[in-house]
Short mmCIF file of C-alpha atoms and ligand atoms in Angstrom, two decimals:
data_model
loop_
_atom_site.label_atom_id
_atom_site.label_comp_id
_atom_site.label_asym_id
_atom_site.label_seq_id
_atom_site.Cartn_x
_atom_site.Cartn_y
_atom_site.Cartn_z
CA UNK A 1 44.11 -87.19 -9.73
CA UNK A 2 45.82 -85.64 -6.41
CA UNK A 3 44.94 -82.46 -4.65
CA UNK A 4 47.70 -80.29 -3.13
CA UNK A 5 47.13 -77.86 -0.28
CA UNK A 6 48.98 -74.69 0.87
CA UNK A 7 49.47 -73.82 4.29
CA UNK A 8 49.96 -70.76 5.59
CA UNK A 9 49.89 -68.50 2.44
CA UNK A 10 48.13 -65.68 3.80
CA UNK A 11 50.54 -63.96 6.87
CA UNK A 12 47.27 -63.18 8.51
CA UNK A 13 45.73 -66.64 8.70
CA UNK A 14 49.37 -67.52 9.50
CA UNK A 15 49.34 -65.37 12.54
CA UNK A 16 45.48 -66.25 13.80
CA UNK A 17 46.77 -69.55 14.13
CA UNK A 18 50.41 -68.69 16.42
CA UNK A 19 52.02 -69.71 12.79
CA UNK A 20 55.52 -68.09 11.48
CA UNK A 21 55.33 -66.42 8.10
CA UNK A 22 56.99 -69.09 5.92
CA UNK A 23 60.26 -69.19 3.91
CA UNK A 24 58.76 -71.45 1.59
CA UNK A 25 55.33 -73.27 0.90
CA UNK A 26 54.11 -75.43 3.25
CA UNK A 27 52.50 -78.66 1.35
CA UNK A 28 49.92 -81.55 2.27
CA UNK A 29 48.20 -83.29 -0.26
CA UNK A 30 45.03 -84.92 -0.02
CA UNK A 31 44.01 -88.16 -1.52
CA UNK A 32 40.65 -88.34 -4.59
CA UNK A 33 38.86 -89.57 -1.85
CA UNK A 34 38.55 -86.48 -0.21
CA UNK A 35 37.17 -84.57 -3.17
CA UNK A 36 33.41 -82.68 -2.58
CA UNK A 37 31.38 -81.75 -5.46
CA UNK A 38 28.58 -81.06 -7.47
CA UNK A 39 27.14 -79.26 -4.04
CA UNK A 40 26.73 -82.26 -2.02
CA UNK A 41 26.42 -82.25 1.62
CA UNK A 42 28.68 -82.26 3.95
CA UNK A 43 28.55 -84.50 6.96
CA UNK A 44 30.85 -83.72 9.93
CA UNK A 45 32.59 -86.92 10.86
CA UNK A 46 33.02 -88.64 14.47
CA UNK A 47 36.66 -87.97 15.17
CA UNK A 48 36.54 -84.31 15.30
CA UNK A 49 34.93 -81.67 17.82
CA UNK A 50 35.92 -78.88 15.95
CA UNK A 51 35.72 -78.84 12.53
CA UNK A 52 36.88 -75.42 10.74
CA UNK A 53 36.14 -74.04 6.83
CA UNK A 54 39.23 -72.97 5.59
CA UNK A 55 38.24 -70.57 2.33
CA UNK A 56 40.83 -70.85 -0.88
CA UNK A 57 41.15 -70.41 -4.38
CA UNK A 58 41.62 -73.39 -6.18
CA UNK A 59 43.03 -74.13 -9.74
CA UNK A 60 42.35 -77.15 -12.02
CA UNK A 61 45.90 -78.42 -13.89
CA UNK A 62 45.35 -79.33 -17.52
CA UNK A 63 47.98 -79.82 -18.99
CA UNK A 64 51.13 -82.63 -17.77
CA UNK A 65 54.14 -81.15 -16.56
CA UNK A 66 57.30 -81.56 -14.05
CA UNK A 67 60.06 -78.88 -12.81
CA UNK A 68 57.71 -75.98 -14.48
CA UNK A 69 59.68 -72.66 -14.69
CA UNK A 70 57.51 -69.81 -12.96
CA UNK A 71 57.17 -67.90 -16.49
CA UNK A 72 55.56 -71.10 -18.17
CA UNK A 73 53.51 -71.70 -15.15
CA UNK A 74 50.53 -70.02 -16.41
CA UNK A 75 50.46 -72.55 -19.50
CA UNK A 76 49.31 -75.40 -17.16
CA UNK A 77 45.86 -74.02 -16.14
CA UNK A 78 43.04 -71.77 -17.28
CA UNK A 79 40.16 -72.55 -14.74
CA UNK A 80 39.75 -71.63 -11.35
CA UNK A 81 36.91 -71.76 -8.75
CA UNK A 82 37.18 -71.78 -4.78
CA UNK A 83 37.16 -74.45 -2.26
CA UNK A 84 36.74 -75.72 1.56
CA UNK A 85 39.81 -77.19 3.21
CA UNK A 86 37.50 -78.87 5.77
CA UNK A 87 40.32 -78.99 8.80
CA UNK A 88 39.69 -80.83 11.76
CA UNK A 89 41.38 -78.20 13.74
CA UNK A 90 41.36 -80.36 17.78
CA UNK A 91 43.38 -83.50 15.79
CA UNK A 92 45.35 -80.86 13.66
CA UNK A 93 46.64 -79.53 16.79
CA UNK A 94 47.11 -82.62 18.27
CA UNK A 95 49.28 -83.81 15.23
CA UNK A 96 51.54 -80.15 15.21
CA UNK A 97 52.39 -80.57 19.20
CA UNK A 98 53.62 -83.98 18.10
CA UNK A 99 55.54 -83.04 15.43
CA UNK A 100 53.43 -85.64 13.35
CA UNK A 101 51.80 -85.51 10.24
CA UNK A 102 48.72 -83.45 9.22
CA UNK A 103 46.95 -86.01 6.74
CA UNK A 104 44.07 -87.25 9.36
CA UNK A 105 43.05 -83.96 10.45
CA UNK A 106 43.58 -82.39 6.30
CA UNK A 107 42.99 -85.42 4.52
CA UNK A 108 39.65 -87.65 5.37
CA UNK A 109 37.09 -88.32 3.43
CA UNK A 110 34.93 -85.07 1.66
CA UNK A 111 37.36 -82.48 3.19
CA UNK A 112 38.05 -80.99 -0.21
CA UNK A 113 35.07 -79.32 -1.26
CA UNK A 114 35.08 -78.11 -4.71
CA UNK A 115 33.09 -75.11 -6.59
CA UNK A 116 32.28 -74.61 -10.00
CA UNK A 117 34.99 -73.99 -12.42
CA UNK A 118 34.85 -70.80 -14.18
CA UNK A 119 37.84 -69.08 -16.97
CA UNK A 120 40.73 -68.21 -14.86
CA UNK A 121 41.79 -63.81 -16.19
CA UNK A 122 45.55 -64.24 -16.73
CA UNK A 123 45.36 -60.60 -17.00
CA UNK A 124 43.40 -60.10 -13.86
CA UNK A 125 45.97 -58.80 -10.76
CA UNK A 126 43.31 -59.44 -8.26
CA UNK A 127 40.87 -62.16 -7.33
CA UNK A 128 38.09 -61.06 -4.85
CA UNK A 129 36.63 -64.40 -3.27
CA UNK A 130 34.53 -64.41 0.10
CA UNK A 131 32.59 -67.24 2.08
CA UNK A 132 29.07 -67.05 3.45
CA UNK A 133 27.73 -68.93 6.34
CA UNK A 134 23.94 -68.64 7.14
CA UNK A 135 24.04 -65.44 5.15
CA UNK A 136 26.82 -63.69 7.23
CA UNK A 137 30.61 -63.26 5.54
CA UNK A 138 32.77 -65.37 7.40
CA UNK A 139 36.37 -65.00 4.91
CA UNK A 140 37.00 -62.32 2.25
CA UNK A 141 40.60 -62.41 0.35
CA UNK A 142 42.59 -61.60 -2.56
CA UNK A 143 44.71 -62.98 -4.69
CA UNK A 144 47.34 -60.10 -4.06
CA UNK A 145 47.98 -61.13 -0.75
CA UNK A 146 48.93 -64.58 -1.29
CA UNK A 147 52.76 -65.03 0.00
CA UNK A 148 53.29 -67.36 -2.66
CA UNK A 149 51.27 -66.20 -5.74
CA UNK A 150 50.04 -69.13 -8.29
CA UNK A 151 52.89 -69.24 -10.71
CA UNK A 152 55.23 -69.75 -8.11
CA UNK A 153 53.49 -72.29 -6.71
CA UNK A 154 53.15 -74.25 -9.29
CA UNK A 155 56.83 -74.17 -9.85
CA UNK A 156 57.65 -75.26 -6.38
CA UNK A 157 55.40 -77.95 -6.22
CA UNK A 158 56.18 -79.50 -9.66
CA UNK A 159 59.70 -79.95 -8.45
CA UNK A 160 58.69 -82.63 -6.41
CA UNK A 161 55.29 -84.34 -7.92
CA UNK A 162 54.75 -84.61 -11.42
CA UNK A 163 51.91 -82.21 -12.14
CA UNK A 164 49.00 -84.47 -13.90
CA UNK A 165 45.29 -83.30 -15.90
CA UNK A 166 42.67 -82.95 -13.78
CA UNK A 167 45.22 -82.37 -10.60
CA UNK A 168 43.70 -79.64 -8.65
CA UNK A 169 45.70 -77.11 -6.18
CA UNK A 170 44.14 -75.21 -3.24
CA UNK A 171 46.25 -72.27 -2.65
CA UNK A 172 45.96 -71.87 0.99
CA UNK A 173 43.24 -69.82 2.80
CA UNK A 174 42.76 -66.35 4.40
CA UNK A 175 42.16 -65.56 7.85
CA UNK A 176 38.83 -65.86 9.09
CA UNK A 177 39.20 -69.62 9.73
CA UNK A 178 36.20 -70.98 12.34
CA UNK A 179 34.11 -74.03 13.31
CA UNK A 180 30.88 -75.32 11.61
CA UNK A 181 28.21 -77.15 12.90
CA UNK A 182 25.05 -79.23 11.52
CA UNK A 183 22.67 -76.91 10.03
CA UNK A 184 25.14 -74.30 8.51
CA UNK A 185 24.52 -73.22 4.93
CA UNK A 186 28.14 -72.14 3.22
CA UNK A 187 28.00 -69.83 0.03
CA UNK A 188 31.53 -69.28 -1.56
CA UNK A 189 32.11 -66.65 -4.51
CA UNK A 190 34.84 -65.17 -6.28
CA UNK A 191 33.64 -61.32 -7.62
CA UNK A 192 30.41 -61.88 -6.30
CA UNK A 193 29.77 -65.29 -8.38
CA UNK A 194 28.59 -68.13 -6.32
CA UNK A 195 30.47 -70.70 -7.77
CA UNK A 196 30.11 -73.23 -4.40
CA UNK A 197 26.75 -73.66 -2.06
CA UNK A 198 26.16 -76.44 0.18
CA UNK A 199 24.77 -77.74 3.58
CA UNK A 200 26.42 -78.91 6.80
CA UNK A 201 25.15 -82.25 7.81
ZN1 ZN B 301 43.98 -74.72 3.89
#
């Protein structure tokens, strides 16, 4: 299974960061090693001074599929549940001023952390989610005010990688972005459902 990222799909995370609005997605993928779950731990690595929670929605792919139109787009998943881009923000920047790369600062080991799947409302036209740390909300966002909105997504991405079962997509995160440090406690829900709760190590 792969996980694919979106950057920037929230114009005010975009802007937090110095970022331009963008024209279309901006895409990193991160390898099955990087997958968190099942509420483990997790432990900041060596390499990184500054490690930020990045907040997103995330949908689970279950069904095969390549060049997807944007209208059949919501055949290829029914679950959703939110996630941590863990984003080593000091190499990140590095990487960007160098024009290189994001994968070691996006990529490493347990930087996808992954929630609890729950039914994903095809009807629904908004999806509250919100992150916690030590108690105190850190992120809130919405669905609505992705740039790119699921479907689309999905149809971009599938243009280029053949979309596989059990493929999961984190759909970029809203502003609110900020360090963590041993000892933090992070609580992620969407409409008040924890679906994600784990410890900083
Ligand atoms: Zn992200």
């Amino acid at each position: 299974m792969k996980i694919i990222c979106i950057g920037r799909n929230y114009s005010l995370h975009a802007k937090e960061l110095g970022n331009e609005v963008p024209e279309q997605p901006v895409i990193f993928c991160k390898p099955d090693t990087a997958l968190l779950k099942n509420n483990e731990p997790f432990y900041l690595p060596e390499f990184s001074q500054d490690i930020h929670h990045e907040l997103e929605l995330v949908i689970k792919i279950d069904k095969a599929g390549k060049s997807i139109l944007p209208q059949f787009a919501s055949k290829y998943y029914s679950q959703i549940t939110v996630g941590i881009d863990f984003t080593a923000r000091d190499v990140q920047s590095q990487l960007k001023q160098k024009g290189l790369p994001w994968e070691l600062s996006k990529a490493f080991d347990g930087s996808a952390a992954v929630g609890h799947f729950i039914p994903f409302d095809q009807k629904a036209e908004s999806i509250h989610f919100e992150l916690e740390v030590n108690g105190q909300v850190v992120q809130t966002g919405d669905s609505k005010d992705m740039l790119f909105k699921i479907n689309d997504i999905i149809a971009f991405v599938s243009k280029y990688f053949t979309l596989k079962t059990g493929d999961l997509i984190f759909t970029g995160t809203p502003a609110g972005v900020a360090a963590v440090k041993i000892g933090d406690h992070l609580n992620a829900s969407i409409e008040n459902e924890t679906l994600l709760a784990f410890d900083i190590k």
